[in-house]
CSV table of C-alpha atoms and ligand atoms in Angstrom, one decimal:
chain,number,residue,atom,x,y,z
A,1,UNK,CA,182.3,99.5,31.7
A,2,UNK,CA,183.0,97.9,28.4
A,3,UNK,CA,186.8,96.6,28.2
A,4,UNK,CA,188.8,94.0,26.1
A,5,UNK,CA,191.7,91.4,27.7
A,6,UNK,CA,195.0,92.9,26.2
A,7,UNK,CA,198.0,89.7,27.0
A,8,UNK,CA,201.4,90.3,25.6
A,9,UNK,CA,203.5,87.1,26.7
A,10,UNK,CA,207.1,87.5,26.5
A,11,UNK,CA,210.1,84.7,27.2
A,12,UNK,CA,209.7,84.5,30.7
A,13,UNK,CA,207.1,86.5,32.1
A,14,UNK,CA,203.4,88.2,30.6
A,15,UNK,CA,201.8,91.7,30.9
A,16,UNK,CA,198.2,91.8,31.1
A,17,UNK,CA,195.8,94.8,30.7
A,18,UNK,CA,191.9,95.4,30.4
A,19,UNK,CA,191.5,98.6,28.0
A,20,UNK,CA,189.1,100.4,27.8
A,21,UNK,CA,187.5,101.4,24.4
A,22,UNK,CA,189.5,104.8,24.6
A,23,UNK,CA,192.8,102.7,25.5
A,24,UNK,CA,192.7,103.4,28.9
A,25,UNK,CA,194.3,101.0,31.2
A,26,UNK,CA,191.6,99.7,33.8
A,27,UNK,CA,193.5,97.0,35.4
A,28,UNK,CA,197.1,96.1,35.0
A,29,UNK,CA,198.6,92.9,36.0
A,30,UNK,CA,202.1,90.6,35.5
A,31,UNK,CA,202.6,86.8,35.5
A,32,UNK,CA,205.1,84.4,35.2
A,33,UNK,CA,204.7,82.0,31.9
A,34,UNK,CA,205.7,79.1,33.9
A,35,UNK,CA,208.5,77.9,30.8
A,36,UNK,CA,210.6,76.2,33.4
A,37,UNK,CA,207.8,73.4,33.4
A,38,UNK,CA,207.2,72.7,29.7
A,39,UNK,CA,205.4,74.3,26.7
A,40,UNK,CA,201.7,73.2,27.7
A,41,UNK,CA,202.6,74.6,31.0
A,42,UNK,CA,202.9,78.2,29.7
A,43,UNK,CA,199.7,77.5,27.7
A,44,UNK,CA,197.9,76.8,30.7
A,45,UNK,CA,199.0,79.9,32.2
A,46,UNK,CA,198.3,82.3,29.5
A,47,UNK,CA,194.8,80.8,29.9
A,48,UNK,CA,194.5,80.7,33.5
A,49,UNK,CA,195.8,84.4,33.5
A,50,UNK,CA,192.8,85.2,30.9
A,51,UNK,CA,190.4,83.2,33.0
A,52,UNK,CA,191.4,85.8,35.9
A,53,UNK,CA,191.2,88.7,34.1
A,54,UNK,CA,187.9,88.1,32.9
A,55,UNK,CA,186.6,87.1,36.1
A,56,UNK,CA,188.6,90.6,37.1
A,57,UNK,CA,186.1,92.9,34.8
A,58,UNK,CA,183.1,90.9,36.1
A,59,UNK,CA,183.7,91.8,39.2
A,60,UNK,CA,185.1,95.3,39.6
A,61,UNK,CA,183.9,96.9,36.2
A,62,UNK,CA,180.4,94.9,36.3
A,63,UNK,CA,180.6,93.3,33.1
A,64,UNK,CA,183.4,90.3,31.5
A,65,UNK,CA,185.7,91.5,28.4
A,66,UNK,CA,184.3,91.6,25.2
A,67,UNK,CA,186.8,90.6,23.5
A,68,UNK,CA,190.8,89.7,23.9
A,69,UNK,CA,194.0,90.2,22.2
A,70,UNK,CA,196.9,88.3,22.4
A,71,UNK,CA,200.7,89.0,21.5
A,72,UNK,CA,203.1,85.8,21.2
A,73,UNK,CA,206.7,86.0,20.1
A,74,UNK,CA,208.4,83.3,17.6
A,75,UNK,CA,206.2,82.5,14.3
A,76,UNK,CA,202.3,83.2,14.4
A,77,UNK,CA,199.6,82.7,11.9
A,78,UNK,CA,197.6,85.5,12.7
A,79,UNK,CA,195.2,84.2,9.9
A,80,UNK,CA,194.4,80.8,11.4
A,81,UNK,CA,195.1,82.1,15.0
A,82,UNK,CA,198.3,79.6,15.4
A,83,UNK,CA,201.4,80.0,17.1
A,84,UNK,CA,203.2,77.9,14.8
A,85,UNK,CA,206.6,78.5,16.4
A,86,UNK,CA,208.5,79.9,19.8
A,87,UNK,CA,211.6,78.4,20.2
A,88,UNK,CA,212.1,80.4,23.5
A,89,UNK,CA,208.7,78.5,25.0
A,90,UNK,CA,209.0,75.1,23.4
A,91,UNK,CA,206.4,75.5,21.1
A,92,UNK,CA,205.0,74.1,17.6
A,93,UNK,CA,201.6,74.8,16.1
A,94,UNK,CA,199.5,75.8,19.1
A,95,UNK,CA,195.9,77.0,18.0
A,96,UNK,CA,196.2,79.4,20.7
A,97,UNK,CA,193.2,81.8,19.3
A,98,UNK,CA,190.7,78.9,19.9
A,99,UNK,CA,191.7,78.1,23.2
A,100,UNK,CA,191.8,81.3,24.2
A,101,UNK,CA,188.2,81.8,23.2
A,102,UNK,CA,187.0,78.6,24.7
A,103,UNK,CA,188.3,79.6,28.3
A,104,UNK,CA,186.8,82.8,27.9
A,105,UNK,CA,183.3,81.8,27.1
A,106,UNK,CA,183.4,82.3,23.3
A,107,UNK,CA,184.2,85.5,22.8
A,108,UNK,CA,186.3,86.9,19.9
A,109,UNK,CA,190.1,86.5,20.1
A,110,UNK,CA,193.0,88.3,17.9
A,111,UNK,CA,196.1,86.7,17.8
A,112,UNK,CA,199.0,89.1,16.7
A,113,UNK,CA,203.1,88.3,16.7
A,114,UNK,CA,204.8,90.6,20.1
A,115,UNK,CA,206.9,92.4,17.7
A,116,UNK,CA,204.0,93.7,15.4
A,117,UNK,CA,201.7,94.0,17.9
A,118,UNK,CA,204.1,96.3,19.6
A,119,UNK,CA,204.6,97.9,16.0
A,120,UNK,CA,200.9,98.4,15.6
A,121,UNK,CA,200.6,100.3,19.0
A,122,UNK,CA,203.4,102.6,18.6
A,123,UNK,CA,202.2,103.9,15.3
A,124,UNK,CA,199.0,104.5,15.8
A,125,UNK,CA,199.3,105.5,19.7
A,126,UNK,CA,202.9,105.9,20.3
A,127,UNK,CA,206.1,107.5,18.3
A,128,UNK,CA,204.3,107.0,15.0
A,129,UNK,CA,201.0,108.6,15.8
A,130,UNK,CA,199.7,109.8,12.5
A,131,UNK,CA,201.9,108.3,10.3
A,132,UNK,CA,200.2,106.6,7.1
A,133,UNK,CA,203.6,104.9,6.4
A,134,UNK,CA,206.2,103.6,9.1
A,135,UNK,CA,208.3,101.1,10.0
A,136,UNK,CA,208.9,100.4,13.7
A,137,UNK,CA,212.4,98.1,14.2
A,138,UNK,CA,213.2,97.0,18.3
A,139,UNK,CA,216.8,96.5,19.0
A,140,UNK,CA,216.6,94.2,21.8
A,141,UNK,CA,218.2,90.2,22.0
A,142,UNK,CA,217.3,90.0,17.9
A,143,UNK,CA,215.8,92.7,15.6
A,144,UNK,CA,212.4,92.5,14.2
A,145,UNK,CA,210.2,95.0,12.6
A,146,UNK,CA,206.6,96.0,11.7
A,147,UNK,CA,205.6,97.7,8.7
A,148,UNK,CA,203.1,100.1,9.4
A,149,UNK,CA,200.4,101.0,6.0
A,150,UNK,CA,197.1,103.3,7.4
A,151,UNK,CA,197.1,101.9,11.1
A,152,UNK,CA,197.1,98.6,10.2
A,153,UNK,CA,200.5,96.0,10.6
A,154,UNK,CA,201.5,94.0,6.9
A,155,UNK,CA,202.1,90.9,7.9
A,156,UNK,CA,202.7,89.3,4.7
A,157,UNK,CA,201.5,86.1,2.8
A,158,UNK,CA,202.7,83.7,5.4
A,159,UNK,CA,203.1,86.1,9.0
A,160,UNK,CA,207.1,86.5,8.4
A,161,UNK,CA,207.0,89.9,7.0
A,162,UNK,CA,209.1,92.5,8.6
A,163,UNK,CA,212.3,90.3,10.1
A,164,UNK,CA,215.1,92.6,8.9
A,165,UNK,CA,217.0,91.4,11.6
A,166,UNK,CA,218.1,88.9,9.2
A,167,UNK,CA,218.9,90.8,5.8
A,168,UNK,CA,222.7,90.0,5.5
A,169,UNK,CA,224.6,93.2,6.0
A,170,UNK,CA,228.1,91.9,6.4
A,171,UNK,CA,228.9,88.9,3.9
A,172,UNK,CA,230.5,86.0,5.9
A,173,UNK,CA,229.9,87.7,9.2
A,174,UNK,CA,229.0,86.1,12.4
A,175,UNK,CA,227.0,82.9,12.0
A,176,UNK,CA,223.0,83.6,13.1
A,177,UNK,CA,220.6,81.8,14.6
A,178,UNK,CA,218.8,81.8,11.2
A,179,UNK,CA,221.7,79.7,10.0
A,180,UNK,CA,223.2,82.1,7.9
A,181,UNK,CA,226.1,84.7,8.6
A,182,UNK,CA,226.6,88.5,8.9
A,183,UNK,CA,222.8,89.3,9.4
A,184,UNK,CA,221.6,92.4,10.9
A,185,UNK,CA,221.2,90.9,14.6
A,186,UNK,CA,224.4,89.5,14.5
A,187,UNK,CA,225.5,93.1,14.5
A,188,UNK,CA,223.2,95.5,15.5
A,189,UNK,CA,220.7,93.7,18.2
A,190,UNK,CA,221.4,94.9,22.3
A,191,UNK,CA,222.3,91.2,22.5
A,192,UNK,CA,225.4,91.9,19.2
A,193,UNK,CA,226.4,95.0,20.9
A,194,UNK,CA,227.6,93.8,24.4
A,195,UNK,CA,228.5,90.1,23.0
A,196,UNK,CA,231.1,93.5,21.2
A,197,UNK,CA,231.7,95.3,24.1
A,198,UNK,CA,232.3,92.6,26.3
A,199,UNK,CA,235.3,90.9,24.5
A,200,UNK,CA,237.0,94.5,23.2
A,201,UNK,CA,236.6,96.0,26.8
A,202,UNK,CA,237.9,92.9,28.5
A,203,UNK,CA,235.1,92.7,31.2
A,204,UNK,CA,232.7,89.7,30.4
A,205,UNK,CA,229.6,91.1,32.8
A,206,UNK,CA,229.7,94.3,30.2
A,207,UNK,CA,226.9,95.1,28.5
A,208,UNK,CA,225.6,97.5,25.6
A,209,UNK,CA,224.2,100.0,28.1
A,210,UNK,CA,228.1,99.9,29.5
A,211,UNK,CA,229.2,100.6,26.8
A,212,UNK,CA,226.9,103.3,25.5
A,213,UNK,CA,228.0,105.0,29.0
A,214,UNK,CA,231.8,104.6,27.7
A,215,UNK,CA,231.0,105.9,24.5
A,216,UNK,CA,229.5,109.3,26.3
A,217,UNK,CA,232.6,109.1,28.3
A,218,UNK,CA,234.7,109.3,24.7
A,219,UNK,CA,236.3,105.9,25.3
A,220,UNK,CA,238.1,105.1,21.6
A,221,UNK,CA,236.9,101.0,21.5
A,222,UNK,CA,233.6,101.8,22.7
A,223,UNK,CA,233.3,104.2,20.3
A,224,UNK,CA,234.9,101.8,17.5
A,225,UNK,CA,232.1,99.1,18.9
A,226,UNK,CA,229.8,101.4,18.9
A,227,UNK,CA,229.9,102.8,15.3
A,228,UNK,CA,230.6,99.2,13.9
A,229,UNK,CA,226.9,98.4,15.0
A,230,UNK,CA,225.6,102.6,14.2
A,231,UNK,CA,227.3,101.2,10.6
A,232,UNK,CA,225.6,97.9,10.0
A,233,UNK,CA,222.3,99.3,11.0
A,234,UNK,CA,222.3,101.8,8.9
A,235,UNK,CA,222.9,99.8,5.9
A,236,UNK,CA,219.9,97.7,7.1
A,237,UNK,CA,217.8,100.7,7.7
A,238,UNK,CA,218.8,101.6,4.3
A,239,UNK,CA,217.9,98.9,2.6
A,240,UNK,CA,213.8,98.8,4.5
A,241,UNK,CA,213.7,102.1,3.1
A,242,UNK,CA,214.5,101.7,0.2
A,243,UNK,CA,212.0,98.9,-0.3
A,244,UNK,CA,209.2,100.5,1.9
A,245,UNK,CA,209.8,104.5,1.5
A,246,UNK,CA,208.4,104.9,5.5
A,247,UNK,CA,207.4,108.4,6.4
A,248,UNK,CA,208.6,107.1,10.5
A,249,UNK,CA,211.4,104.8,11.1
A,250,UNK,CA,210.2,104.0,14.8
A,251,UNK,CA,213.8,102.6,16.5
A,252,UNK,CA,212.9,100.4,19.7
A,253,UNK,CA,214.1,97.6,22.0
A,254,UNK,CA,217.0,98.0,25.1
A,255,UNK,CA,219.9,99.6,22.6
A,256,UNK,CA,217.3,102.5,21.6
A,257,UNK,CA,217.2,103.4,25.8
A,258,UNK,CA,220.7,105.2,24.9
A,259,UNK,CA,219.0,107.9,23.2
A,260,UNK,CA,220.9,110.4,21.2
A,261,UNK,CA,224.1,109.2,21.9
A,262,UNK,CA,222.0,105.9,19.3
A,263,UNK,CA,220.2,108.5,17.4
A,264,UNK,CA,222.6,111.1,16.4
A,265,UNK,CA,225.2,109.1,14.5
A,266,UNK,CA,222.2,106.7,13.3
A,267,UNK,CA,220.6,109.7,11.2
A,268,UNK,CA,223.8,110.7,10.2
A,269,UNK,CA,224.9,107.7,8.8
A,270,UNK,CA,221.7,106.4,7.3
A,271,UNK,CA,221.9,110.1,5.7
A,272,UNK,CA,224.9,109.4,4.0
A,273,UNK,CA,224.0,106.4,2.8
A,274,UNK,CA,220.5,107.5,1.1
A,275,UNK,CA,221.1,108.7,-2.8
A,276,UNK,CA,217.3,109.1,-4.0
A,277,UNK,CA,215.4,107.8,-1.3
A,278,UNK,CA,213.9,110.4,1.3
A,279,UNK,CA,214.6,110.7,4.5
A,280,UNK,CA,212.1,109.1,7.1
A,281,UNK,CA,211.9,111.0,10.7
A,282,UNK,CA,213.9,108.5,12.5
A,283,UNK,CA,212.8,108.6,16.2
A,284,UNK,CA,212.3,106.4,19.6
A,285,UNK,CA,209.7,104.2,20.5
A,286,UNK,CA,207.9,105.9,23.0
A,287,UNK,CA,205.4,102.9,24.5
A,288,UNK,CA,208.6,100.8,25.9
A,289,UNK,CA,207.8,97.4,27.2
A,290,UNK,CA,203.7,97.9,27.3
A,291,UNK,CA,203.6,98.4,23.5
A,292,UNK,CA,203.1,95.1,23.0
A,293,UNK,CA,200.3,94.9,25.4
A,294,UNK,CA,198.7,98.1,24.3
A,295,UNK,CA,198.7,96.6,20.4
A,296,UNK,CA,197.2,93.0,22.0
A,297,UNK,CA,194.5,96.0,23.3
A,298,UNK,CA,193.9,97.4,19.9
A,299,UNK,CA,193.6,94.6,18.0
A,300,UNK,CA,190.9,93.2,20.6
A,301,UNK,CA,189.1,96.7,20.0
A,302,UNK,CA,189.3,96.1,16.0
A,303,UNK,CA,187.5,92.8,16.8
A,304,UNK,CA,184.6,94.6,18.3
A,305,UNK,CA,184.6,97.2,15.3
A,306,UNK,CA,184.6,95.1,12.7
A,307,UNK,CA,182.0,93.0,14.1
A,308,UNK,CA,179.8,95.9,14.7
A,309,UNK,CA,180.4,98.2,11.4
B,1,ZN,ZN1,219.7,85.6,10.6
């Protein structure tokens, strides 16, 4: 059966799939990245990994992949198939397309960044499905986004478009990994929220699905955390939409897993905030942790269509 390699690689482990060209998942498998022993250690792995998934298809769906996607985090030049930066695996400049190819016999190889790879599946197979215009934003230890235009992922001039994890929302607010203060992450991210919720609630091992639990319970500080972070993502919300004018505002990533207790005072307060600008449906992700995967998938698949149209 004809299938593609679909690798999403994540901090410390990967998830692997061989889709078929209707997206179904033939063969599922995780792996460790190995970080512990070094950049070119996790490089060897992601290949290795390939190496076994290929030799997977040949032998239990009679024929290798035809193609492979791969999803990285940190900076990638999608273009020039580079992972020019991961500071979570140690790496600078890794021409990880061509490798990828090489191990697997030559054949074609998309390289995509985890967060708009993730983006790419959830609006056209996930929470976005049928959207011409969204923009799909994961809460999770930073916030990223993809900008969704006609099923395909802007990635802008130089692979950096999307991060609204670091528009400055609050002026002189906590410093950021960026090196400036008060953006979006800082405040909003699952990462922002229990860093909050740990210090107001006195209990260092607390964490943002703690206190989305005290929040439900009607606990005043969790609800003051709570609505501090509702607050500053709403004013970066507002600002994407203003810019972008998204049909679908796709809201991801471990804080999103609180559901409405998130949602409701989110589209209330980016409601109150809009003057002009329409309202986007602001809803869940719905893929969770394989969207990445399932966009490595898709963008292997595109691979194969261009090729043959
Ligand atoms: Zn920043």
């Amino acid at each position: 059966m004809r299938h593609v390699i679909a690798l999403d690689v994540g901090g410390t482990g990967m998830k692997a799939a061989l889709v078929g060209a209707d997206g179904t998942l033939l063969h599922e498998a995780r792996r460790a990245t190995g970080r512990d022993r070094g950049a070119d250690a996790v490089v060897a792995s992601i290949l290795d990994f390939a190496a076994d998934l290929r030799a997977h298809g040949q032998a239990h769906l009679g024929r290798p992949a035809e193609a492979a996607g791969l999803a990285v985090p940190g900076i990638v030049d999608a273009e020039r198939g580079i992972a020019v930066y991961a500071a979570n695996l140690g790496w600078r400049d890794v021409p990880l397309r061509g490798l990828l190819a090489e191990r697997l016999g030559g054949v074609p190889v998309a390289l995509g960044h985890d967060v708009r790879t993730g983006g790419l599946a959830e609006g056209r197979i996930g929470a976005g499905r049928g959207a011409d215009r969204f923009l799909f934003v994961p809460l999770g230890t930073g916030i990223a986004g993809a900008i969704g235009i006609d099923g395909t992922i802007e990635a802008g001039a130089h692979g950096c478009a999307g991060e609204i994890g670091h528009v400055v929302v609050r002026p002189g607010g906590p410093e950021c990994g960026c090196g400036r203060r008060g953006c979006l992450e800082t405040l909003a991210s699952a990462s922002a929220v229990t860093r909050a919720w740990a210090a107001a609630s006195g209990d260092p091992g607390a964490d943002a699905a703690d206190c989305a639990k005290a929040v439900e319970s009607g606990d005043p500080a969790a609800l003051r955390v709570w609505q501090d972070a509702v607050d500053a993502l709403a004013d970066g919300l507002v600002t994407a939409l203003t810019l972008l004018d998204p049909r679908t505002l796709i809201i991801g990533g471990g804080l999103a897993e609180a559901g409405e207790t998130l949602f409701t005072p989110l589209r209330a307060a980016v409601e109150e905030r809009v003057t002009f600008q329409q309202l986007p449906d602001i809803v869940p992700a719905a893929l969770g942790d394989t969207a990445g995967c399932l966009g490595a998938g898709l963008l292997a698949w595109d691979l194969l269509t261009e090729v043959t149209a």
